Amino acid sequence: MRCLLTLLPVFLLSSGPASAQLVRGQDIVVGDFYANGVFRVDPVTGAATLLRSGPPFQGVADADVTRNGEVLVCDWSAGAIFKLDPGGALTTLASGLPGPIRMAMDHDGSVVVTALTSGQLLRVSPTGSVSTIASGFSRPFAVCVEPGGDYLVTEDLSGLLWRVDRLTGGKILISNGLSLTQGVANFANGDYAISSGNPDFIKRIPRAGGPATLLVGSPPLGNPDDIHGDGAGGFYVSESGTPFGNRITHVDALGNLVVVSASPLFQNPEGLGVAPSLRGPTQVFTGAGANFTLLLELPAAAGLRYRIVASRSAFPGQAMPPGDWRGTPLNPDLIFLQTRAGDVPPFTQNWSGVLDASGRAVATLNLTPLAPGALAGTRLQLHAVTLDPSAPSGFGDFSNLLTLRF
């Protein structure tokens, strides 16, 4: 325990809401431009459900999910970010944005937005205030938030990939010479995944530098629009139009592609997001009152044992045993080794156990024993996995990576 203390300073479209609980953990949300709406997709069955369409939406370009289970909708034509709360009520989070095209959830609960028209990377706070992170881009398109807090931004027509410093907004060029870069995400080891719609491909760019290599092309890939990590090193991809129609696919880290959903409801799936299956607070601290709740929700893994693990850092992470292409971004420091073994009193409770009949579990992180401000400026990375004896590696479902920022 003393070691942990030391390391922690560490077809008929309805315009109304679909249900009281809009999304569950691991659900895919898809913004569809021609349908002018947002869909929920079950990643297991592929069933697509319309959450909302029509006014005030004007041209939906992307969708994502907050840690509170709210669905955010990025509307290019309206220049706005809308919010659907868990009960289905719709509000406008921010308006007057210059061509918002893609967005990603930041670790503090704000949403980071690429403004295609103005060439900016913007931040929209949970209360709707808008600020500029970086500017001077030429058609910024895709955006991804890394575990350490920096931002990855693509320029679609120029084929550039940038890193934006989270503190200064400074831009560092990672790669050029790409083509129609419309999606960006991280592999489990931190390498960059880039999707292109002309020609159709997903490429891998080494984090340490080096040439891009092809992960998957067409066929079997078809006109990818966006790409989003699945929490284990693979990706969900939105595809629209020719050659294979409107669909959501999954590509693993070896380039194997399977179709998740080819629902006839889709008309032009654009940006997509994944509902976090491991949720926690957006702001954490130490000292009095620092007792935080974590919610794990993996509906397809109901009744299985689970484990939540933590590390002070992410990337290059760890690969799974041979025969399992997946990986965890977490680095194997002492905190990881301790939490992998089970709960670490008094800091963690229910970090291992059994998911209930709905696939849920509630855990706690107790930082009251630490002095106020002890972890200021640091981050703690959390990842959850189910233990499945029938799986070749013994591991079942993986959660998203949850970053706690002090």
Coordinates of C-alpha atoms in Angstrom, one line a residue, residues 24-26 44 277 296-306 353-361 384-388 395-399:
R24 CA -25.4 1.5 -23.2
G25 CA -21.7 0.9 -22.9
Q26 CA -20.0 -0.1 -26.2
V44 CA -23.1 -7.4 -31.2
S277 CA -18.2 1.3 -21.1
L296 CA -18.5 -0.5 -15.8
E297 CA -21.1 -1.5 -18.4
L298 CA -20.5 -4.4 -20.8
P299 CA -23.9 -5.7 -21.7
A300 CA -22.6 -8.6 -23.8
A301 CA -20.5 -9.9 -20.9
A302 CA -23.2 -10.2 -18.2
G303 CA -22.3 -12.7 -15.5
L304 CA -18.6 -12.8 -16.4
R305 CA -15.8 -11.8 -14.0
Y306 CA -14.2 -8.5 -14.6
G353 CA -15.9 -9.0 -9.3
V354 CA -18.8 -10.3 -11.4
L355 CA -20.9 -8.2 -13.8
D356 CA -24.6 -8.4 -12.9
A357 CA -27.4 -9.6 -15.2
S358 CA -27.3 -6.3 -17.1
G359 CA -23.5 -6.4 -17.5
R360 CA -22.9 -3.7 -14.9
A361 CA -20.7 -3.2 -11.9
A384 CA -11.2 -2.9 -17.7
V385 CA -11.4 -6.4 -19.1
T386 CA -13.7 -9.4 -18.6
L387 CA -12.2 -12.8 -17.8
D388 CA -13.6 -15.4 -20.2
F395 CA -9.7 -12.4 -21.8
G396 CA -13.2 -11.4 -23.1
D397 CA -14.4 -7.8 -23.7
F398 CA -12.3 -4.7 -23.2
S399 CA -13.5 -1.4 -22.0

